[in-house]
XYZ file of C-alpha atoms in Angstrom:
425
model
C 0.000 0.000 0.000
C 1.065 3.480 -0.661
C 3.276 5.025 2.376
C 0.489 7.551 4.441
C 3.028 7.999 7.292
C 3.859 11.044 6.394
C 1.420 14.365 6.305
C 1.141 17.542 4.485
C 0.620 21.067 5.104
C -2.588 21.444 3.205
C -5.919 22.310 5.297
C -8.807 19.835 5.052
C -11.921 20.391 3.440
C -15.043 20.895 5.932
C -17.415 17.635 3.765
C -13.862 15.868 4.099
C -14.105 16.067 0.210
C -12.219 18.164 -2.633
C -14.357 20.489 -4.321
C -14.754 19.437 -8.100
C -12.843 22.532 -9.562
C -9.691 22.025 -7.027
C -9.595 17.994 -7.925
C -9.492 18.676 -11.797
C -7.109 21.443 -11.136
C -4.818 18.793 -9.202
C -5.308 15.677 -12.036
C -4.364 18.390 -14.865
C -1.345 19.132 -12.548
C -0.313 15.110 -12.525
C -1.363 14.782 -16.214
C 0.787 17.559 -17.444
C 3.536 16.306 -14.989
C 6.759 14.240 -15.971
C 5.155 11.270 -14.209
C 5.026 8.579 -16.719
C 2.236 6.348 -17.141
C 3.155 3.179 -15.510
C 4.551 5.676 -12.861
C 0.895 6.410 -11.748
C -0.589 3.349 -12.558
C 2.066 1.520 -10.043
C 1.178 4.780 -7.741
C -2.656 4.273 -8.200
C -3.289 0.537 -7.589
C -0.810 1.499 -4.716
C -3.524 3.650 -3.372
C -6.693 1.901 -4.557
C -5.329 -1.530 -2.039
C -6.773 0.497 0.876
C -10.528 -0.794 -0.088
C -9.060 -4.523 0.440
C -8.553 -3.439 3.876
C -11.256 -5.217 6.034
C -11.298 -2.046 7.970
C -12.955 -0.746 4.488
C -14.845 -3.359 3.415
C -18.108 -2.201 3.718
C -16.857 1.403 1.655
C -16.532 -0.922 -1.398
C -19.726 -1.620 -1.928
C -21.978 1.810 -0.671
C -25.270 1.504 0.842
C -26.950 3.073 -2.197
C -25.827 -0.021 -4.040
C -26.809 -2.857 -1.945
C -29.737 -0.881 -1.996
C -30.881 -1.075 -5.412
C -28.694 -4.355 -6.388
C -29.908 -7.780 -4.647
C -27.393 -8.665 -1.614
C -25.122 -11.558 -2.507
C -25.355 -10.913 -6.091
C -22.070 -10.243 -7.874
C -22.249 -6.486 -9.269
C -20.382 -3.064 -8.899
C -18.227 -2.049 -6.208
C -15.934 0.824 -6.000
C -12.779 -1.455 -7.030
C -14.301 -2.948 -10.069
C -15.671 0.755 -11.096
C -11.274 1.991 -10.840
C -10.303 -1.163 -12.519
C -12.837 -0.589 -15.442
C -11.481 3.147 -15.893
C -8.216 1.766 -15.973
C -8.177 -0.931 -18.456
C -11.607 -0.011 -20.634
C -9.715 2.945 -22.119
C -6.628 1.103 -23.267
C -8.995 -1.799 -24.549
C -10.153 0.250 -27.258
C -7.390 2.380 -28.343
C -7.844 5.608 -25.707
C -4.556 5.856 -23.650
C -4.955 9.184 -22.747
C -7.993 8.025 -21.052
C -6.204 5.392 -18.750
C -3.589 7.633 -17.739
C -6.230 9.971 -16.717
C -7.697 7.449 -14.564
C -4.880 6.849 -12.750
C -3.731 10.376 -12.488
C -7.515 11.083 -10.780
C -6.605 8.190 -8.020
C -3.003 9.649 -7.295
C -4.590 12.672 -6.959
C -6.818 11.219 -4.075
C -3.897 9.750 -2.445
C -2.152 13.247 -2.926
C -5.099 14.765 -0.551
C -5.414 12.458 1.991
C -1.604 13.253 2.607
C -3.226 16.239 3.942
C -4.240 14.642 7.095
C -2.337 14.876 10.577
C -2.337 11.053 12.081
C -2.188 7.643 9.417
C -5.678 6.859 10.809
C -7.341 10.463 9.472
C -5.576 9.803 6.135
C -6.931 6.073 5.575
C -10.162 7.302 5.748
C -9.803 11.014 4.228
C -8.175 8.303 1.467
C -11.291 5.895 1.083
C -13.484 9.352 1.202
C -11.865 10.858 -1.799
C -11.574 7.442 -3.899
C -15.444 6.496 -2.829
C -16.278 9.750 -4.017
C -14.182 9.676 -7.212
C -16.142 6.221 -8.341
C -19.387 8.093 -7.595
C -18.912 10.767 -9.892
C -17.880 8.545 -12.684
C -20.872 6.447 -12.257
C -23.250 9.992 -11.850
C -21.522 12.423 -14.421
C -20.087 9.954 -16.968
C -21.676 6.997 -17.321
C -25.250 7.725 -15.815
C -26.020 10.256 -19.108
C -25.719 7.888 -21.881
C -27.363 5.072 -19.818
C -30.325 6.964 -19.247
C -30.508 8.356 -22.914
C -31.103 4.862 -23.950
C -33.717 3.855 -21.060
C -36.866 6.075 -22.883
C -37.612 3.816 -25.318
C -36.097 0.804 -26.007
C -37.921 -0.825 -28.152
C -39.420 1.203 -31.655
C -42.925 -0.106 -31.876
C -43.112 0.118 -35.343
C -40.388 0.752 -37.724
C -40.141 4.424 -38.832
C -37.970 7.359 -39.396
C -38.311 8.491 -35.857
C -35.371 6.169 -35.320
C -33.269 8.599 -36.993
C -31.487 11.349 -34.751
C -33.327 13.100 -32.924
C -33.325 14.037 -28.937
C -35.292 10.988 -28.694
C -35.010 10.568 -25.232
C -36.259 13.844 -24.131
C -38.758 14.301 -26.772
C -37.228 17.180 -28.690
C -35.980 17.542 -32.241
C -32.037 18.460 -33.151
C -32.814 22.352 -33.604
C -31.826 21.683 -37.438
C -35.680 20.827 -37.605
C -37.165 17.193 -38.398
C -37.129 18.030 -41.999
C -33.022 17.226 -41.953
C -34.138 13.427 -40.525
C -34.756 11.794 -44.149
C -31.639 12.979 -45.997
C -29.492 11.752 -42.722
C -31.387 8.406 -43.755
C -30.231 8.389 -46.911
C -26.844 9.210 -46.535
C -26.569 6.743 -43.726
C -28.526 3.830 -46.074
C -25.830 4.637 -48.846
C -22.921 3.462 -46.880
C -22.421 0.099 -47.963
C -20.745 -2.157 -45.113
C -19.043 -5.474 -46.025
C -18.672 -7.804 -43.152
C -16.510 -10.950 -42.483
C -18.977 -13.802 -40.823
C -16.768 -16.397 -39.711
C -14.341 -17.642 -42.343
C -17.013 -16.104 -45.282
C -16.632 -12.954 -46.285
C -19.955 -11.613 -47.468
C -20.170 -8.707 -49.494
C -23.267 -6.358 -48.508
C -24.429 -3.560 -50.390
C -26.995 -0.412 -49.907
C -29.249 -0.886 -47.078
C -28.185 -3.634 -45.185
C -27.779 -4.477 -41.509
C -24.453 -5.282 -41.723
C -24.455 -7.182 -38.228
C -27.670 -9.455 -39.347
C -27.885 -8.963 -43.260
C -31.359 -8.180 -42.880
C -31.951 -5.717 -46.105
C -33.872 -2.538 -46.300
C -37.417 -2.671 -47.635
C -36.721 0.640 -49.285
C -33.704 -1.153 -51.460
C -33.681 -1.080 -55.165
C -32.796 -4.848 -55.026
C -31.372 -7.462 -52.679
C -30.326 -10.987 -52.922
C -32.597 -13.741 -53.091
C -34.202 -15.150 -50.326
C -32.598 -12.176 -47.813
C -34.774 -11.239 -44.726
C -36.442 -7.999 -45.081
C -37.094 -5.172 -42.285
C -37.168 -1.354 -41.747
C -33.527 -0.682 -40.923
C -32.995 2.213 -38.367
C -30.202 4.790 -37.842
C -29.223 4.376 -34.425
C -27.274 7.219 -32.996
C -23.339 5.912 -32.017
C -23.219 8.166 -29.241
C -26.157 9.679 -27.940
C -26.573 13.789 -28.728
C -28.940 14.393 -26.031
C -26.184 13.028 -23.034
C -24.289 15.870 -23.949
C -26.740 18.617 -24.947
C -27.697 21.628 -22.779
C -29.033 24.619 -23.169
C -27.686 27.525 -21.345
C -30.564 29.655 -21.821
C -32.961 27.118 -19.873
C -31.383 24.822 -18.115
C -30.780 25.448 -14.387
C -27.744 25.724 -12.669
C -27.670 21.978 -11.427
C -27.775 20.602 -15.226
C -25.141 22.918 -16.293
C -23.103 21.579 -13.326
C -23.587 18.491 -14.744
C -22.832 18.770 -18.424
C -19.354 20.413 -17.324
C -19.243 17.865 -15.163
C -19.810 15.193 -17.887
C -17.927 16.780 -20.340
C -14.659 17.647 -18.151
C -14.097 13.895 -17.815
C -15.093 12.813 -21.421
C -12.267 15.364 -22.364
C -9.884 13.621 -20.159
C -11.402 9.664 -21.212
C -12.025 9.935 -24.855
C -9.259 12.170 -25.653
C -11.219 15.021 -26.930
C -9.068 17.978 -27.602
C -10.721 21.921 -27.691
C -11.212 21.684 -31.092
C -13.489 18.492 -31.155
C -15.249 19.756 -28.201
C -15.979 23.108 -29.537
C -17.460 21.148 -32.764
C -19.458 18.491 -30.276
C -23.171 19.797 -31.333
C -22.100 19.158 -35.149
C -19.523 16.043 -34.918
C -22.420 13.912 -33.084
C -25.338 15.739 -35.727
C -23.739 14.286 -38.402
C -23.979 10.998 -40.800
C -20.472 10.181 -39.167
C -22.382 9.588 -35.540
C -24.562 6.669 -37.208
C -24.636 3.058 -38.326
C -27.462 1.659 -40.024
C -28.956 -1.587 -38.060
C -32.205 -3.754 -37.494
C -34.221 -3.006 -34.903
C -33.178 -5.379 -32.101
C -29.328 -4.513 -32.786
C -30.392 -0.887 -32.832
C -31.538 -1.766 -29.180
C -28.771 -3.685 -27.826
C -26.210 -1.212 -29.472
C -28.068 1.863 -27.361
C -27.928 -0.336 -24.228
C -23.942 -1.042 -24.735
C -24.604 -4.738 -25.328
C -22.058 -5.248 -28.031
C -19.580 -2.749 -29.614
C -17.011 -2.397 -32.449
C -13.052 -1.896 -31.684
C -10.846 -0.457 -33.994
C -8.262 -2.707 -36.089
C -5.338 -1.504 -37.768
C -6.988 -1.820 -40.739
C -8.815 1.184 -41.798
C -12.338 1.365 -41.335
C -12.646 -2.671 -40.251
C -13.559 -3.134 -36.748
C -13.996 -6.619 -34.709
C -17.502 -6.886 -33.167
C -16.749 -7.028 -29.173
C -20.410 -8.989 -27.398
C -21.263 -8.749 -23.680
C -23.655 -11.063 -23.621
C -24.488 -14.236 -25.437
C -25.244 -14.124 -29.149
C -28.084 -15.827 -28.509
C -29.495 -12.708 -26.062
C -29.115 -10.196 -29.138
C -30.154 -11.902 -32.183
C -30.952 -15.140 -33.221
C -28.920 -15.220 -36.422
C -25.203 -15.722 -36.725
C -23.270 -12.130 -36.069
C -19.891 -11.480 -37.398
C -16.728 -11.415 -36.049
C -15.419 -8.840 -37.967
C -17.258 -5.791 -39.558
C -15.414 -3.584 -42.969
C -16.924 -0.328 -43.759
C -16.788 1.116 -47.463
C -18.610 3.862 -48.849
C -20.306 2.485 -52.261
C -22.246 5.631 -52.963
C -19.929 7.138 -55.583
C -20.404 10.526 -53.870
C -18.242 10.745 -51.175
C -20.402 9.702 -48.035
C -17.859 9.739 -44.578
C -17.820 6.389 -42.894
C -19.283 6.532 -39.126
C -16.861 8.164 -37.182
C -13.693 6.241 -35.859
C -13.536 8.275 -32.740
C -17.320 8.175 -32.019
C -16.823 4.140 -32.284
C -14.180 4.049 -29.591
C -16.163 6.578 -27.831
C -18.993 4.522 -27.661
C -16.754 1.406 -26.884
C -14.657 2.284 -24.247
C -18.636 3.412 -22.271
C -19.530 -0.425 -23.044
C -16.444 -1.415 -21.349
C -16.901 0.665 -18.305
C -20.508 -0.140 -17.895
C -19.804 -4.123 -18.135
C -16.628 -4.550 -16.274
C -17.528 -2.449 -13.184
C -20.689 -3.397 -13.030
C -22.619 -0.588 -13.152
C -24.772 -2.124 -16.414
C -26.508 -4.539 -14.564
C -26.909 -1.875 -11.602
C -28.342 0.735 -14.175
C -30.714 -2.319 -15.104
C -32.089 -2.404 -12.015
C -32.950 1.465 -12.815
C -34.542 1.290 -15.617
C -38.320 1.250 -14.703
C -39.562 2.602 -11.759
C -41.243 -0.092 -9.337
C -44.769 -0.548 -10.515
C -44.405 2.440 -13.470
C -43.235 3.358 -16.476
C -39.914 4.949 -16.989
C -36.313 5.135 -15.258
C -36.479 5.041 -11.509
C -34.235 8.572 -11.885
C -36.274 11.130 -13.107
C -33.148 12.798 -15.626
C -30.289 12.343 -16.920
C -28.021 14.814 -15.323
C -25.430 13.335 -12.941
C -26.956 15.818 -10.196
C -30.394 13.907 -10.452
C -28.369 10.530 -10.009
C -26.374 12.008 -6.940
C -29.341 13.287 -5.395
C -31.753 10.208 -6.038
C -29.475 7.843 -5.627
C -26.304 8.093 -4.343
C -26.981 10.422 -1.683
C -30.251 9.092 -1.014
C -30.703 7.182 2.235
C -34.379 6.531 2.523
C -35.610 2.710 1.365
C -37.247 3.303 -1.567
C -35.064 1.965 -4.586
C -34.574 6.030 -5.078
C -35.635 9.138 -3.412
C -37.759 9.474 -7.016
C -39.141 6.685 -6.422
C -40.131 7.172 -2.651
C -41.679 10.778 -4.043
C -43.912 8.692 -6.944
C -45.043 6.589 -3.861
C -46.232 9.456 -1.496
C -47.977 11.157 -4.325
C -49.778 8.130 -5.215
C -50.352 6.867 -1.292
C -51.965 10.652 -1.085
C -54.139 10.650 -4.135
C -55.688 7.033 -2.927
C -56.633 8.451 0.300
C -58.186 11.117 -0.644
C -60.303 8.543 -2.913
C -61.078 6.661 -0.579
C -62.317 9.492 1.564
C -64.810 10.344 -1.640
């Protein structure tokens, strides 16, 4: 374990915590230092041993999670959330991210040096990495899980499939009228895919995980299976979409929040962030699949990694094949642009974007945790009324009633008021 024998200088916060703006100031400090990687990484598992302490058992696994997860059952805890940082970013090609990671631990063994006896700095130590996990679950990976919770399943194939805030309900300000040519463009991009040992060529409006063809297609092979093909977003617009005019202080909190550590994870420099609104409104932020791999795609089931190939990708599954399709899915997916016009292929970045969230969200745990969120007891809808990290912290995380969520406590009371006061009539 890292030495915490020795103390600095540096007062302590009255919560016990860092606020948000002095932590990032201190990670950009490591980042930027001559530390190198396997410098902090060494330094940060160093750090992150404390939670194997027995003394800190119980901090690896909060209340907020045994409440919501079943007791016994194998699911997050705060280790699995720092190991998942740490190795989901280097899994799909973001090393920038990783480093990050373990710059963000250091930096909570950094403050707990702060601390006058070894005792105060264990715990100041668990407080800060506790707290750390939290905000990765709330600001970063909370947003895009929620996008997809609204409606998983399209009822009946249609363009509304096609980018849109459709999660919230409201259209890209470009107006629904720019929906159909995105569409087209998207439909255009022919993928060829390797299934197996067979390479298959596809062409124009084709699922190229199933080979289920567009009904819309001029022609198609013989005896192919025919549905309405839907562009699914690769990373969700509305997770990162505010606006300042309207939204209150808390969700503003929370998209700089969200988008301070997708800088950091994803390796998005000013430029690219600056550009965000158009980079994830574009053809380039969209793949063209069936409806059930539309689904499982939104919900991180399965994602595509980066070869050094250009523009071929191996498909990555968490979960059986069986669970998201009941046809044989490729191992290995080639994108080529057979339009004769130019058409981009879907973003590179926006792939690894999207894949190193799947990783996260499986090897930490926290997908079969937001699972457990997705309806409401006895309702329709998540069991968190927003997506905004703030509404996670505050209905979950720092939510100690015994409802699944303080939302979910406030649903009950309305409804345990409105039946009394029927029964009284």
């Amino acid at each position: 374990m890292c030495d915490l024998t020795e103390s600095s200088s540096e007062s302590t916060p009255k919560d016990g915590l860092t606020p948000s703006s002095s932590f990032e100031a201190k990670v950009n400090s490591l980042l930027n230092s001559g530390m190198t990687t396997e410098s902090l990484r060494k330094k940060a598992e160093e750090y992150l041993a404390i939670l194997n302490d027995p003394a800190f058992e119980a901090d690896n696994i909060p209340l907020w999670v045994e409440r919501i997860s079943c007791r016994g059952q194998e699911g997050l805890t705060i280790t699995k959330v720092f190991h998942a940082m740490y190795t989901g970013a280097t899994q799909v090609g973001f090393p920038a991210g990783s480093r990050y990671a373990y710059a963000a631990t250091c930096t909570c063994g950094g403050l707990a040096q702060t601390e006058a006896t070894l005792e105060e700095r264990k715990t100041r130590l668990v407080k800060e990495l506790v707290n750390l996990a939290e905000t990765w679950i709330a600001y970063f990976l909370w947003p895009f899980r929620w996008s997809s919770m609204a409606a998983l399943e399209v009822p009946t194939p249609s363009l509304s499939a096609t980018p849109t805030y459709d999660d919230t309900g409201s259209e890209l300000e470009e107006g629904p009228q720019t929906r159909p040519s995105w569409r087209d463009d998207v439909s255009k991009t022919t993928l060829i895919h390797h299934c197996l040992n067979t390479l298959i060529p596809l062409f124009n409006f084709r699922c190229f995980m199933t080979g289920y063809v567009d009904f819309q297609a001029d022609e198609w092979p013989q005896n192919s299976p025919l549905d309405t093909l839907h562009v699914a977003h690769i990373v969700k617009f509305s997770s990162t979409n505010f606006d300042a005019a309207t939204s209150s202080t808390s969700e503003i909190h929370s998209i700089t929040m969200t988008l301070d550590i997708l800088k950091h994870y994803v390796d998005l420099d000013s430029q690219t962030i600056n550009n965000l609104k158009e980079i994830l409104s574009s053809p380039r932020n969209a793949l063209l699949l069936q409806s059930g791999m539309h689904n499982t795609f939104d919900r991180f089931m399965w994602c595509l990694i980066s070869t050094n190939v250009p523009g071929q990708y191996k498909v990555k599954l968490f979960v059986e094949p069986s669970t998201l399709f009941n046809v044989s899915l490729p191992d290995v997916v080639t994108f080529e642009d057979h339009s004769n016009s130019g058409i981009p292929l879907p973003s590179p970045l926006l792939l690894r974007w999207h894949a190193a969230l799947a990783h996260v969200f499986h090897l930490s745990g926290a997908a079969g945790l937001f699972k457990d969120l997705r309806d409401l007891p006895g309702h329709f809808g998540p069991a968190v009324p927003s997506k905004s990290g703030y509404a996670f912290m505050e209905h979950v995380i720092k939510y100690d009633g015994t409802a699944i969520t303080k939302h979910a406590e406030l649903v009950g009371a309305v409804e345990a008021m409105v039946l009394s006061e029927s029964q009284v009539y």
